Amino acid sequence: MFISLKRFYLSTIGQWLPTDIFAYRYPVSVKGVCFLEGKLILVRDERGQWDLPGGKLKKGERLDVCLFREMEEELGIAVRVEKLLDATLRRIEDQVDVLVLLYQCATQCPLAHLRLSSENFAIGFFDPSELDALGLPSPYLEAIKRLDV
């Protein structure tokens, strides 16, 4: 009954829309887990929290291209995107759920080549033993620990 009414309504406005048009769609963020000289690279965001570098996927953009672009924008380094570590939903400031994809990355860039972008407030380098105290989301910590670095 509901489907029939929905199709009737949609047909009366002269359009046929996909049946999933009312399905919720999540924004997608791609994050990089990248170690340099044995330390995990993190950035301090606008909320004052440490986070993995990365950002939002643009329409039509490939996931690996997005992460490569974001790492270049946020840190000034080129990375090789290696493998998907985890996919998780993260609620940002109790307002929006974001699908976050965590990828392992590698870079040959020396520490001296890192630069801070205007999007972030600091770059940090952390030993894996320090990560529990930083307030990273638990799915991030679990994915990083599975790397056994």
PDB file of C-alpha atoms in Angstrom:
ATOM      1  CA  MET A   1       0.000   0.000   0.000  1.00  0.00           C
ATOM      2  CA  PHE A   2       2.747   2.470   1.012  1.00  0.00           C
ATOM      3  CA  ILE A   3       4.769   1.756  -2.139  1.00  0.00           C
ATOM      4  CA  SER A   4       1.705   2.324  -4.320  1.00  0.00           C
ATOM      5  CA  LEU A   5       0.964   5.671  -2.696  1.00  0.00           C
ATOM      6  CA  LYS A   6       4.599   6.673  -2.940  1.00  0.00           C
ATOM      7  CA  ARG A   7       4.735   5.821  -6.646  1.00  0.00           C
ATOM      8  CA  PHE A   8       1.452   7.632  -7.238  1.00  0.00           C
ATOM      9  CA  TYR A   9       2.800  10.730  -5.498  1.00  0.00           C
ATOM     10  CA  LEU A  10       6.079  10.602  -7.374  1.00  0.00           C
ATOM     11  CA  SER A  11       4.358  10.033 -10.704  1.00  0.00           C
ATOM     12  CA  THR A  12       2.049  13.011 -10.143  1.00  0.00           C
ATOM     13  CA  ILE A  13       5.008  15.373  -9.949  1.00  0.00           C
ATOM     14  CA  GLY A  14       6.231  13.955 -13.251  1.00  0.00           C
ATOM     15  CA  GLN A  15       9.279  12.135 -11.921  1.00  0.00           C
ATOM     16  CA  TRP A  16      10.168   8.543 -11.232  1.00  0.00           C
ATOM     17  CA  LEU A  17      12.666   8.442  -8.415  1.00  0.00           C
ATOM     18  CA  PRO A  18      14.657   5.453  -7.163  1.00  0.00           C
ATOM     19  CA  THR A  19      12.855   3.519  -4.444  1.00  0.00           C
ATOM     20  CA  ASP A  20      15.725   4.225  -2.032  1.00  0.00           C
ATOM     21  CA  ILE A  21      15.447   8.003  -2.461  1.00  0.00           C
ATOM     22  CA  PHE A  22      14.364   8.334   1.174  1.00  0.00           C
ATOM     23  CA  ALA A  23      17.213   6.181   2.527  1.00  0.00           C
ATOM     24  CA  TYR A  24      19.666   7.941   4.817  1.00  0.00           C
ATOM     25  CA  ARG A  25      23.038   8.640   3.245  1.00  0.00           C
ATOM     26  CA  TYR A  26      26.160   9.117   5.304  1.00  0.00           C
ATOM     27  CA  PRO A  27      28.934  11.563   4.515  1.00  0.00           C
ATOM     28  CA  VAL A  28      32.167   9.604   3.943  1.00  0.00           C
ATOM     29  CA  SER A  29      35.507  10.478   5.505  1.00  0.00           C
ATOM     30  CA  VAL A  30      38.766   8.726   4.631  1.00  0.00           C
ATOM     31  CA  LYS A  31      41.536   8.652   7.277  1.00  0.00           C
ATOM     32  CA  GLY A  32      45.172   7.607   7.037  1.00  0.00           C
ATOM     33  CA  VAL A  33      47.060   5.524   9.594  1.00  0.00           C
ATOM     34  CA  CYS A  34      50.623   6.486   8.760  1.00  0.00           C
ATOM     35  CA  PHE A  35      53.746   5.812  10.801  1.00  0.00           C
ATOM     36  CA  LEU A  36      56.889   7.835  10.253  1.00  0.00           C
ATOM     37  CA  GLU A  37      60.089   6.791  12.022  1.00  0.00           C
ATOM     38  CA  GLY A  38      58.014   4.487  14.250  1.00  0.00           C
ATOM     39  CA  LYS A  39      55.584   7.213  15.336  1.00  0.00           C
ATOM     40  CA  LEU A  40      51.933   7.610  14.348  1.00  0.00           C
ATOM     41  CA  ILE A  41      51.150  10.941  12.689  1.00  0.00           C
ATOM     42  CA  LEU A  42      48.111  12.717  14.171  1.00  0.00           C
ATOM     43  CA  VAL A  43      46.664  16.197  13.714  1.00  0.00           C
ATOM     44  CA  ARG A  44      44.880  18.388  16.263  1.00  0.00           C
ATOM     45  CA  ASP A  45      41.514  19.403  14.814  1.00  0.00           C
ATOM     46  CA  GLU A  46      39.225  22.410  15.303  1.00  0.00           C
ATOM     47  CA  ARG A  47      37.653  20.736  18.354  1.00  0.00           C
ATOM     48  CA  GLY A  48      41.081  20.506  20.007  1.00  0.00           C
ATOM     49  CA  GLN A  49      41.166  16.717  19.655  1.00  0.00           C
ATOM     50  CA  TRP A  50      43.869  14.522  18.184  1.00  0.00           C
ATOM     51  CA  ASP A  51      42.688  12.782  15.037  1.00  0.00           C
ATOM     52  CA  LEU A  52      44.005  10.803  12.115  1.00  0.00           C
ATOM     53  CA  PRO A  53      44.741  12.947   9.065  1.00  0.00           C
ATOM     54  CA  GLY A  54      42.194  12.707   6.270  1.00  0.00           C
ATOM     55  CA  GLY A  55      38.948  14.213   5.140  1.00  0.00           C
ATOM     56  CA  LYS A  56      35.744  14.101   3.173  1.00  0.00           C
ATOM     57  CA  LEU A  57      35.258  12.231  -0.049  1.00  0.00           C
ATOM     58  CA  LYS A  58      34.267  14.444  -2.976  1.00  0.00           C
ATOM     59  CA  LYS A  59      31.484  13.358  -5.311  1.00  0.00           C
ATOM     60  CA  GLY A  60      32.843  10.905  -7.888  1.00  0.00           C
ATOM     61  CA  GLU A  61      36.274  10.710  -6.227  1.00  0.00           C
ATOM     62  CA  ARG A  62      38.014   7.365  -5.702  1.00  0.00           C
ATOM     63  CA  LEU A  63      38.799   6.497  -2.081  1.00  0.00           C
ATOM     64  CA  ASP A  64      42.555   6.174  -2.583  1.00  0.00           C
ATOM     65  CA  VAL A  65      42.689   9.434  -4.542  1.00  0.00           C
ATOM     66  CA  CYS A  66      40.781  11.195  -1.742  1.00  0.00           C
ATOM     67  CA  LEU A  67      43.202   9.984   0.912  1.00  0.00           C
ATOM     68  CA  PHE A  68      46.249  10.850  -1.198  1.00  0.00           C
ATOM     69  CA  ARG A  69      44.818  14.369  -1.726  1.00  0.00           C
ATOM     70  CA  GLU A  70      43.951  14.855   1.946  1.00  0.00           C
ATOM     71  CA  MET A  71      47.381  13.741   3.172  1.00  0.00           C
ATOM     72  CA  GLU A  72      49.019  16.134   0.708  1.00  0.00           C
ATOM     73  CA  GLU A  73      46.704  18.988   1.788  1.00  0.00           C
ATOM     74  CA  GLU A  74      46.972  18.402   5.548  1.00  0.00           C
ATOM     75  CA  LEU A  75      50.590  17.278   5.891  1.00  0.00           C
ATOM     76  CA  GLY A  76      52.345  18.157   2.646  1.00  0.00           C
ATOM     77  CA  ILE A  77      53.436  14.564   2.058  1.00  0.00           C
ATOM     78  CA  ALA A  78      52.813  11.950  -0.598  1.00  0.00           C
ATOM     79  CA  VAL A  79      51.596   8.586   0.664  1.00  0.00           C
ATOM     80  CA  ARG A  80      51.013   5.140  -0.726  1.00  0.00           C
ATOM     81  CA  VAL A  81      47.567   3.879   0.293  1.00  0.00           C
ATOM     82  CA  GLU A  82      48.098   0.251   1.273  1.00  0.00           C
ATOM     83  CA  LYS A  83      44.977  -1.401   2.685  1.00  0.00           C
ATOM     84  CA  LEU A  84      41.617  -0.820   4.322  1.00  0.00           C
ATOM     85  CA  LEU A  85      41.880  -1.342   8.079  1.00  0.00           C
ATOM     86  CA  ASP A  86      38.332  -0.610   9.223  1.00  0.00           C
ATOM     87  CA  ALA A  87      35.026   1.019   8.374  1.00  0.00           C
ATOM     88  CA  THR A  88      33.089   2.593  11.221  1.00  0.00           C
ATOM     89  CA  LEU A  89      30.331   5.099  11.921  1.00  0.00           C
ATOM     90  CA  ARG A  90      31.365   8.099  13.990  1.00  0.00           C
ATOM     91  CA  ARG A  91      28.993  10.658  15.475  1.00  0.00           C
ATOM     92  CA  ILE A  92      30.464  14.160  15.262  1.00  0.00           C
ATOM     93  CA  GLU A  93      29.432  16.573  18.021  1.00  0.00           C
ATOM     94  CA  ASP A  94      26.132  14.676  18.518  1.00  0.00           C
ATOM     95  CA  GLN A  95      24.882  16.058  15.214  1.00  0.00           C
ATOM     96  CA  VAL A  96      25.870  13.909  12.256  1.00  0.00           C
ATOM     97  CA  ASP A  97      26.949  10.328  11.657  1.00  0.00           C
ATOM     98  CA  VAL A  98      29.906   9.947   9.307  1.00  0.00           C
ATOM     99  CA  LEU A  99      31.101   6.738   7.660  1.00  0.00           C
ATOM    100  CA  VAL A 100      34.842   6.701   8.364  1.00  0.00           C
ATOM    101  CA  LEU A 101      37.176   4.471   6.361  1.00  0.00           C
ATOM    102  CA  LEU A 102      40.601   3.887   7.919  1.00  0.00           C
ATOM    103  CA  TYR A 103      43.463   3.031   5.570  1.00  0.00           C
ATOM    104  CA  GLN A 104      47.021   2.021   6.295  1.00  0.00           C
ATOM    105  CA  CYS A 105      49.432   4.353   4.497  1.00  0.00           C
ATOM    106  CA  ALA A 106      53.161   4.472   3.949  1.00  0.00           C
ATOM    107  CA  THR A 107      55.426   7.380   3.094  1.00  0.00           C
ATOM    108  CA  GLN A 108      59.069   7.841   2.239  1.00  0.00           C
ATOM    109  CA  CYS A 109      58.999  11.541   3.146  1.00  0.00           C
ATOM    110  CA  PRO A 110      61.321  12.619   5.952  1.00  0.00           C
ATOM    111  CA  LEU A 111      59.918  14.258   9.060  1.00  0.00           C
ATOM    112  CA  ALA A 112      61.339  17.595   7.965  1.00  0.00           C
ATOM    113  CA  HIS A 113      58.986  17.658   4.952  1.00  0.00           C
ATOM    114  CA  LEU A 114      55.814  17.644   7.060  1.00  0.00           C
ATOM    115  CA  ARG A 115      53.945  20.936   7.139  1.00  0.00           C
ATOM    116  CA  LEU A 116      50.851  22.030   9.014  1.00  0.00           C
ATOM    117  CA  SER A 117      47.838  23.063   6.965  1.00  0.00           C
ATOM    118  CA  SER A 118      45.399  25.814   7.890  1.00  0.00           C
ATOM    119  CA  GLU A 119      42.761  23.116   8.586  1.00  0.00           C
ATOM    120  CA  ASN A 120      44.565  21.864  11.700  1.00  0.00           C
ATOM    121  CA  PHE A 121      46.244  23.351  14.731  1.00  0.00           C
ATOM    122  CA  ALA A 122      49.137  20.949  15.370  1.00  0.00           C
ATOM    123  CA  ILE A 123      50.898  17.856  14.100  1.00  0.00           C
ATOM    124  CA  GLY A 124      51.840  15.197  16.625  1.00  0.00           C
ATOM    125  CA  PHE A 125      54.010  12.087  16.497  1.00  0.00           C
ATOM    126  CA  PHE A 126      53.045   9.397  18.952  1.00  0.00           C
ATOM    127  CA  ASP A 127      54.476   6.092  20.014  1.00  0.00           C
ATOM    128  CA  PRO A 128      51.828   3.334  19.890  1.00  0.00           C
ATOM    129  CA  SER A 129      52.068   3.035  23.700  1.00  0.00           C
ATOM    130  CA  GLU A 130      50.846   6.660  24.067  1.00  0.00           C
ATOM    131  CA  LEU A 131      47.676   6.328  21.990  1.00  0.00           C
ATOM    132  CA  ASP A 132      45.270   5.146  24.712  1.00  0.00           C
ATOM    133  CA  ALA A 133      45.636   8.467  26.564  1.00  0.00           C
ATOM    134  CA  LEU A 134      44.814  10.646  23.529  1.00  0.00           C
ATOM    135  CA  GLY A 135      41.055  10.131  23.324  1.00  0.00           C
ATOM    136  CA  LEU A 136      40.996   8.597  19.850  1.00  0.00           C
ATOM    137  CA  PRO A 137      37.777   6.721  19.037  1.00  0.00           C
ATOM    138  CA  SER A 138      38.004   3.065  20.073  1.00  0.00           C
ATOM    139  CA  PRO A 139      37.574   1.720  16.494  1.00  0.00           C
ATOM    140  CA  TYR A 140      40.630   3.774  15.493  1.00  0.00           C
ATOM    141  CA  LEU A 141      42.684   2.382  18.390  1.00  0.00           C
ATOM    142  CA  GLU A 142      41.633  -1.195  17.641  1.00  0.00           C
ATOM    143  CA  ALA A 143      42.563  -0.860  13.965  1.00  0.00           C
ATOM    144  CA  ILE A 144      45.957   0.655  14.818  1.00  0.00           C
ATOM    145  CA  LYS A 145      46.714  -2.061  17.391  1.00  0.00           C
ATOM    146  CA  ARG A 146      45.945  -4.773  14.831  1.00  0.00           C
ATOM    147  CA  LEU A 147      48.873  -3.457  12.773  1.00  0.00           C
ATOM    148  CA  ASP A 148      51.313  -4.668  15.444  1.00  0.00           C
ATOM    149  CA  VAL A 149      53.788  -1.861  14.739  1.00  0.00           C
TER     150      VAL A 149
END
